[in-house]
PDB file of C-alpha atoms in Angstrom:
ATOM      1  CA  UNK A   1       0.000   0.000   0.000  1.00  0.00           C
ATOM      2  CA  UNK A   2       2.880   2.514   1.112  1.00  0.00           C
ATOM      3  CA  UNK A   3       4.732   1.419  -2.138  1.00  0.00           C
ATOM      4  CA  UNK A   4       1.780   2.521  -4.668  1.00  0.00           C
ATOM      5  CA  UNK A   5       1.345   6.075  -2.611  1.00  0.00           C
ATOM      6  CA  UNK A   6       5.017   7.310  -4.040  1.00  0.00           C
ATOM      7  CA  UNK A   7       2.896   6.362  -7.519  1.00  0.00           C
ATOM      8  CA  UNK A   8      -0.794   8.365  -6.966  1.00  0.00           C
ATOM      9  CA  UNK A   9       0.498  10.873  -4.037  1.00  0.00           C
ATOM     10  CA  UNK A  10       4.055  11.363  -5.266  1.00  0.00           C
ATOM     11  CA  UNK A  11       4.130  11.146  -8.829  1.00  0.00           C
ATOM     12  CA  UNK A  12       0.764  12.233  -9.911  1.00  0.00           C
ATOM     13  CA  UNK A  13       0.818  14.391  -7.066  1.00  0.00           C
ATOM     14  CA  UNK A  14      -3.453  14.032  -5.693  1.00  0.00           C
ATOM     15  CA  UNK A  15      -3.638  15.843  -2.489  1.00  0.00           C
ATOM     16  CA  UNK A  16      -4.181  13.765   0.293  1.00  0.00           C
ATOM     17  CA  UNK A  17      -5.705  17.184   2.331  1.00  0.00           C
ATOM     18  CA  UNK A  18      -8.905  18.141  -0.527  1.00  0.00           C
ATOM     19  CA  UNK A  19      -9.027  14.714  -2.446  1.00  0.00           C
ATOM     20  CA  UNK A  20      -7.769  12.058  -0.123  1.00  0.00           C
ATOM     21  CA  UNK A  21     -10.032   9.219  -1.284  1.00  0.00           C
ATOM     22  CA  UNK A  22      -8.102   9.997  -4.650  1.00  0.00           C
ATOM     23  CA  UNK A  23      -4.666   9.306  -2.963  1.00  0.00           C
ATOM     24  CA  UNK A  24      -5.843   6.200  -0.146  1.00  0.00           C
ATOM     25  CA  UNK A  25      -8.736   5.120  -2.418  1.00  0.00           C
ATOM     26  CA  UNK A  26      -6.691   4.361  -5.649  1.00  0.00           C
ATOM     27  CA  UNK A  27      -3.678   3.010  -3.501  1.00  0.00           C
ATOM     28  CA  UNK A  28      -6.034   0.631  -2.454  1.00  0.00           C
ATOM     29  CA  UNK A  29      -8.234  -0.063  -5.705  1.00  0.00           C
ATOM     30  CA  UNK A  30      -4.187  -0.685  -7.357  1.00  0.00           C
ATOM     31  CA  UNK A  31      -2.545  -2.667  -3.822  1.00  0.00           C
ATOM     32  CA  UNK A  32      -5.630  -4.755  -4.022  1.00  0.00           C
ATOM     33  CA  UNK A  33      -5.249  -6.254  -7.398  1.00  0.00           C
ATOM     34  CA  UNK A  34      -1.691  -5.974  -6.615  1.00  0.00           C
ATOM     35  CA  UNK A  35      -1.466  -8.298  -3.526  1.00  0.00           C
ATOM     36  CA  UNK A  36      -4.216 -10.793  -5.419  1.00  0.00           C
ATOM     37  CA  UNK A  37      -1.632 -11.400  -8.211  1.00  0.00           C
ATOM     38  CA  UNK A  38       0.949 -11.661  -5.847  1.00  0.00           C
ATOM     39  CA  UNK A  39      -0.766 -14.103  -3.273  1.00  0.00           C
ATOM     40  CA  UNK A  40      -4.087 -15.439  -4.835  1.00  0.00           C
ATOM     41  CA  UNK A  41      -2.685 -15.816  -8.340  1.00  0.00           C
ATOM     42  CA  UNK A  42      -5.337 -12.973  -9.859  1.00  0.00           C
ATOM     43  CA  UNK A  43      -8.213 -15.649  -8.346  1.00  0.00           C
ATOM     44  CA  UNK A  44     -11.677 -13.147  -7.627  1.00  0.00           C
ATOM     45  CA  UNK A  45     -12.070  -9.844  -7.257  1.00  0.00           C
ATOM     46  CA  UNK A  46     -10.277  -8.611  -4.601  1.00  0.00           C
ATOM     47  CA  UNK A  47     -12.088  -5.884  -4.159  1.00  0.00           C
ATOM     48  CA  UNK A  48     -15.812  -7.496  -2.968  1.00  0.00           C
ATOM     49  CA  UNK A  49     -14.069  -8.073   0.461  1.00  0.00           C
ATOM     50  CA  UNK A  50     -13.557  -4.156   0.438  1.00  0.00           C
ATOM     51  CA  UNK A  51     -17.795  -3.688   0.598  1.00  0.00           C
ATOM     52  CA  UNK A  52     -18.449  -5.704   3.606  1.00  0.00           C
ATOM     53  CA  UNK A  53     -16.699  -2.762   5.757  1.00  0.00           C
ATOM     54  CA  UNK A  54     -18.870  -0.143   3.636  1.00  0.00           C
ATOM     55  CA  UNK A  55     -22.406  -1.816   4.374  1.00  0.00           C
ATOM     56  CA  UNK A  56     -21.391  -1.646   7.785  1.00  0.00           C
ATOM     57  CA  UNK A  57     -20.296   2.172   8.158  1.00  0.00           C
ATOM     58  CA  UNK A  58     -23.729   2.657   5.871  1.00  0.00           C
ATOM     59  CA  UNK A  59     -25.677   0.742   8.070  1.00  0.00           C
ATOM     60  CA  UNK A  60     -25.129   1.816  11.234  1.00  0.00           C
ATOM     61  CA  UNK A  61     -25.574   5.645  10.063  1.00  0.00           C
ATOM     62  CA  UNK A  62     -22.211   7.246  10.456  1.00  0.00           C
ATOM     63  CA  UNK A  63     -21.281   7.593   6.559  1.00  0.00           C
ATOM     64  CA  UNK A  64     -20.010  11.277   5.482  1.00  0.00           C
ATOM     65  CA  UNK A  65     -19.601  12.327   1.848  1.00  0.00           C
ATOM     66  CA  UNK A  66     -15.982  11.849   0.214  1.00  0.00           C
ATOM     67  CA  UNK A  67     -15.813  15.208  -0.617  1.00  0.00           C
ATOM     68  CA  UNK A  68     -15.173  16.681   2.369  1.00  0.00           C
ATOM     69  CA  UNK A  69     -11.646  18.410   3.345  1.00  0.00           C
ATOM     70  CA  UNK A  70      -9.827  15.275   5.200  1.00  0.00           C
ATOM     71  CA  UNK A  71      -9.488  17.531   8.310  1.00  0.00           C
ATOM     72  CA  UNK A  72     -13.231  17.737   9.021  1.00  0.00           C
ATOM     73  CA  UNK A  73     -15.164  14.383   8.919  1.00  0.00           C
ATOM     74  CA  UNK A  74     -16.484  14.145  11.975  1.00  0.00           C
ATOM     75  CA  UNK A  75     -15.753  10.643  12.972  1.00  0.00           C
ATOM     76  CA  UNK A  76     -12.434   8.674  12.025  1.00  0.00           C
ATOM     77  CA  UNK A  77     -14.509   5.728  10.603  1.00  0.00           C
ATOM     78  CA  UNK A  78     -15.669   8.185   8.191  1.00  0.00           C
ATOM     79  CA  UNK A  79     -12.484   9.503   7.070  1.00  0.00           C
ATOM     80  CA  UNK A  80     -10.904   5.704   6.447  1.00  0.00           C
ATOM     81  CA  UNK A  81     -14.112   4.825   4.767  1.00  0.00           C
ATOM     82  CA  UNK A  82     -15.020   8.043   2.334  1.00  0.00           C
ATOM     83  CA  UNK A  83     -10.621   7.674   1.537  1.00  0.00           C
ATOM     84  CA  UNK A  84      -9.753   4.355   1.738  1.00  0.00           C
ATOM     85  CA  UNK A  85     -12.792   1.513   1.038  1.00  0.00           C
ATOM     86  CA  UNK A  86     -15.252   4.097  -0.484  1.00  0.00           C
ATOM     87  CA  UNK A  87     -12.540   5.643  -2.138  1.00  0.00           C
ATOM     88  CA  UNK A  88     -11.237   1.996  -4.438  1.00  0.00           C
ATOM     89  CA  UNK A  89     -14.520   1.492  -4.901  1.00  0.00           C
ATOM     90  CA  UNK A  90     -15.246   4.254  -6.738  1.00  0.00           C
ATOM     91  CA  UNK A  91     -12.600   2.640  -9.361  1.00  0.00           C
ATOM     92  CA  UNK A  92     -13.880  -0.670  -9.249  1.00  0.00           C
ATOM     93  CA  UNK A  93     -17.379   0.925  -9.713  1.00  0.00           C
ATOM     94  CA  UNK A  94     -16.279   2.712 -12.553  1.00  0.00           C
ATOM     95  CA  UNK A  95     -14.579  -0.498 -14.218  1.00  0.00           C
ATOM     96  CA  UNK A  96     -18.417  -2.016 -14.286  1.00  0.00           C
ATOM     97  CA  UNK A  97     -19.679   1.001 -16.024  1.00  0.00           C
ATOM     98  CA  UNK A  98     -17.369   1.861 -18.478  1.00  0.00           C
ATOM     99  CA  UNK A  99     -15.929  -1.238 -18.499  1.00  0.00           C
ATOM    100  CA  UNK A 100     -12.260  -2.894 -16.935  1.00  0.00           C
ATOM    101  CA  UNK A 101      -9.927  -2.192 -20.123  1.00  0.00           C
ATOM    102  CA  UNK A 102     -11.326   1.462 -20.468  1.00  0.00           C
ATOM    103  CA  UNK A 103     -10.740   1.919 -16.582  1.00  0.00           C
ATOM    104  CA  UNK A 104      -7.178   0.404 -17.430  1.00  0.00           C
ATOM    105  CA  UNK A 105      -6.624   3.440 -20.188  1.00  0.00           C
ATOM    106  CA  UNK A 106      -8.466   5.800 -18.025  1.00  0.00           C
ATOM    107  CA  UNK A 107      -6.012   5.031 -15.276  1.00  0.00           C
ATOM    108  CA  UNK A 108      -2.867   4.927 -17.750  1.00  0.00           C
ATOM    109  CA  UNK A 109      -3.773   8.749 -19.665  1.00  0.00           C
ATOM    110  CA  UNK A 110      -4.551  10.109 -16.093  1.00  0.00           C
ATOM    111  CA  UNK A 111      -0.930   9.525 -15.290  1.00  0.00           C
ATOM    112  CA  UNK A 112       0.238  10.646 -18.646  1.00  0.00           C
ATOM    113  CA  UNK A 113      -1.638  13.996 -18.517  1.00  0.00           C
ATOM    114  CA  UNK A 114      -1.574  14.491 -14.992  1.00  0.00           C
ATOM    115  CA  UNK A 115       1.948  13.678 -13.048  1.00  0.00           C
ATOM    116  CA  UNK A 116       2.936  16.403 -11.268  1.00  0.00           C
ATOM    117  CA  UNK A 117       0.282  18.567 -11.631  1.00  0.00           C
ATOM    118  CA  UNK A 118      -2.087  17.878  -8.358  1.00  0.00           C
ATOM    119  CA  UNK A 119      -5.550  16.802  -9.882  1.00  0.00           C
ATOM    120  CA  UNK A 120      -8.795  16.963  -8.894  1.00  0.00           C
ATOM    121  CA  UNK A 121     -11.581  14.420  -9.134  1.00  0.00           C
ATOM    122  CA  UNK A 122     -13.107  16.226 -11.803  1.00  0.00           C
ATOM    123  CA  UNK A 123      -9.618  16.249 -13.645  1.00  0.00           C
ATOM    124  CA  UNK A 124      -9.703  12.217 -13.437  1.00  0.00           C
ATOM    125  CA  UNK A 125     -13.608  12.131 -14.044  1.00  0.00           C
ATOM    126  CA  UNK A 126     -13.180  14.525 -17.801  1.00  0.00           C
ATOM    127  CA  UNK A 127     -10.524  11.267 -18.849  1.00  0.00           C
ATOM    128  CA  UNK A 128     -12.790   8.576 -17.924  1.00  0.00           C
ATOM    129  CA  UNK A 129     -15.557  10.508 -20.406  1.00  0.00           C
ATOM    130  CA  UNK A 130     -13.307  10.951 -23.192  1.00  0.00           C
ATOM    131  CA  UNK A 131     -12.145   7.733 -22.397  1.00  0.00           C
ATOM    132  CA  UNK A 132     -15.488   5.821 -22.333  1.00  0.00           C
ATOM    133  CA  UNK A 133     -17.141   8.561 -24.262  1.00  0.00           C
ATOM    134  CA  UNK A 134     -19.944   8.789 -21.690  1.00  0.00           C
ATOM    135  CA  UNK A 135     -21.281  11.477 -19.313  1.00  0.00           C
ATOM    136  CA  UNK A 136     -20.207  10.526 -16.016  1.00  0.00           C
ATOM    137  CA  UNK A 137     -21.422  13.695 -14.536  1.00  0.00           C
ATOM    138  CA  UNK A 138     -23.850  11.976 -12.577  1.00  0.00           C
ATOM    139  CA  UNK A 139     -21.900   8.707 -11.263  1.00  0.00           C
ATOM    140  CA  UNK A 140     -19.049  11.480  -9.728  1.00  0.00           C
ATOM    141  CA  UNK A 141     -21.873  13.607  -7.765  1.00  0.00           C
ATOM    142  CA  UNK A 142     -24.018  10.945  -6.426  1.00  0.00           C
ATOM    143  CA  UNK A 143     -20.546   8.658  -4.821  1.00  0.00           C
ATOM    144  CA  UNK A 144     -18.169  11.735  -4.213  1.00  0.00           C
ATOM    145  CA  UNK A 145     -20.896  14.074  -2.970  1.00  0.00           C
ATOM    146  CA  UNK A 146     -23.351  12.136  -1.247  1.00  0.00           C
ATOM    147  CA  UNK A 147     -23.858   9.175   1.198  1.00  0.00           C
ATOM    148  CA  UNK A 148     -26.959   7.851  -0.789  1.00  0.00           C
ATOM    149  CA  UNK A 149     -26.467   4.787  -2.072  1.00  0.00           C
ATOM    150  CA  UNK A 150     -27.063   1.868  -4.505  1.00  0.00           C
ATOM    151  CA  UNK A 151     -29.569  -0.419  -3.618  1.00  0.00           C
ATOM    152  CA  UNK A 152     -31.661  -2.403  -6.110  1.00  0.00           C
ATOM    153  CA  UNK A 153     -34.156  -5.632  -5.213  1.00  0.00           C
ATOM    154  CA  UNK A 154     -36.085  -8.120  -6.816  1.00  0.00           C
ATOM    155  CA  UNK A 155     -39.884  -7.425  -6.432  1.00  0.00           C
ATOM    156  CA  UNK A 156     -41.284 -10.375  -8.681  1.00  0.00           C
ATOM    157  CA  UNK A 157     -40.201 -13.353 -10.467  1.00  0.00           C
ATOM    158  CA  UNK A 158     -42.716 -15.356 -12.706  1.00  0.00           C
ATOM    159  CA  UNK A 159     -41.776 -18.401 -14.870  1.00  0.00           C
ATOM    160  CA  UNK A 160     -42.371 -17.909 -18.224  1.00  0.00           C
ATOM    161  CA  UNK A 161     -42.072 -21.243 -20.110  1.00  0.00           C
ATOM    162  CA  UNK A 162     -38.150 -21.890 -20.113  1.00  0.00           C
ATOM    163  CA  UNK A 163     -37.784 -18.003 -19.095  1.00  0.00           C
ATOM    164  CA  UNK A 164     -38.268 -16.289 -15.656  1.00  0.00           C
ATOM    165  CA  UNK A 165     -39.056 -12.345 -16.266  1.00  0.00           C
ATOM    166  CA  UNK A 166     -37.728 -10.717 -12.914  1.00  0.00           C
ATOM    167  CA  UNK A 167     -38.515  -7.098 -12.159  1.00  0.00           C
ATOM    168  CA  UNK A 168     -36.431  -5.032 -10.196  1.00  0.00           C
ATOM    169  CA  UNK A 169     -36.846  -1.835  -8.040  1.00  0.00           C
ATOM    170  CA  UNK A 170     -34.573   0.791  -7.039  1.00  0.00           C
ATOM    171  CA  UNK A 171     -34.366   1.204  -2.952  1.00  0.00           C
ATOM    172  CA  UNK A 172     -31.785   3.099  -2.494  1.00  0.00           C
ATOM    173  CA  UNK A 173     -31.238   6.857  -4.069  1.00  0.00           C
ATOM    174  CA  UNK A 174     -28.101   6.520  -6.518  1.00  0.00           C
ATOM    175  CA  UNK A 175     -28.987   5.269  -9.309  1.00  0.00           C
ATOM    176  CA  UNK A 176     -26.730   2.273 -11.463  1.00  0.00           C
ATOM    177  CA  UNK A 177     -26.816   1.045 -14.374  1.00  0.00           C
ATOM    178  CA  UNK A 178     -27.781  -2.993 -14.201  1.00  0.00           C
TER     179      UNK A 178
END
C-alpha cells in the first residue's frame, strides 16, 4: 500500500488534504489487485471483500460524503471509509460502467496527462468521459458528494415457459446502471 502512494500521491501528485479518497482510495483499488496477483494468483475480485466494511459504516448511520476536506469528517470511521474503502470502490465501480480495459486506459492517460500537476476528481472524471465517451457527470456527484447509495431488489419473479421475467426496483437513491 505505502509502495503505490510514491505512484498516486508522489508522482501524480493528488492531495491527500482536498481529495484524499483519490490518494488512499486508488492506492487501495491498485494494492488490491496488486497483492491478489501476488498471493491469490489474480483468483476473484479482490475488491468485494472491500464492501463488507462499507455496508457496515452505511448501516449503522455514520457515513459522510468523500468530498469533504480530510481535516473535518467528523468521525475517524468516516475519514478511512469516504478515503480508503469508499474511495477503491469508486474505481472498481467505474470499471463495471465503463468497463475494466477502459478503466485500465483511463487510469494509464490520467498519469500521462496528470503527473505532477495535483488533480482533482473532476480532472480524473473529464478522462474517464473521453475515455469511455460517456457522461459521467452523474456517477461522480451521487458517490463523491453524497452518502446515498445503490440499492436495487427483486420485487417479482414469474416463470415464463423456459424463461423467468424478474422485475427489479430501485431502494436506495443513486442510481446504477444494471
Amino acid at each position: 500500500h505505502e509502495f503505490v502512494h510514491a505512484w498516486y500521491e508522489g508522482v501524480v501528485a493528488n492531495n491527500e488534504t482536498i481529495d484524499q479518497w483519490m490518494d488512499e482510495g486508488f492506492t487501495t483499488y491498485a494494492s488490491a489487485f496488486i497483492m491478489n496477483h501476488l498471493f491469490n494468483d489474480g483468483e476473484g475480485d479482490p475488491m468485494v471483500p472491500r464492501y463488507n466494511g462499507y455496508f457496515n459504516i452505511v448501516n449503522a448511520g455514520i457515513e459522510e460524503p468523500m468530498h469533504i476536506h480530510a481535516d473535518h469528517y467528523e468521525r475517524n470511521a468516516a475519514y478511512g471509509l469516504a478515503s480508503y474503502t469508499k474511495g477503491g470502490m469508486f474505481l472498481h465501480q467505474l470499471g463495471y460502467i465503463i468497463g475494466d480495459d477502459v478503466l485500465k486506459r483511463t487510469l494509464n492517460r490520467y498519469f500521462e496527462e496528470w503527473k505532477f500537476k495535483h488533480p482533482t476528481g473532476k480532472d480524473f472524471l473529464r478522462i474517464a468521459e473521453r475515455e469511455s465517451g460517456m457522461v459521467l457527470d452523474w456517477y461522480y456527484e451521487y458517490w463523491v458528494t453524497t452518502t446515498k447509495t445503490i440499492d436495487y431488489g427483486i420485487t417479482a419473479a414469474e416463470a415464463e415457459g423456459s424463461r423467468t421475467n424478474v422485475t427489479l426496483s430501485r431502494i436506495g437513491l443513486m442510481p446504477m446502471p444494471l
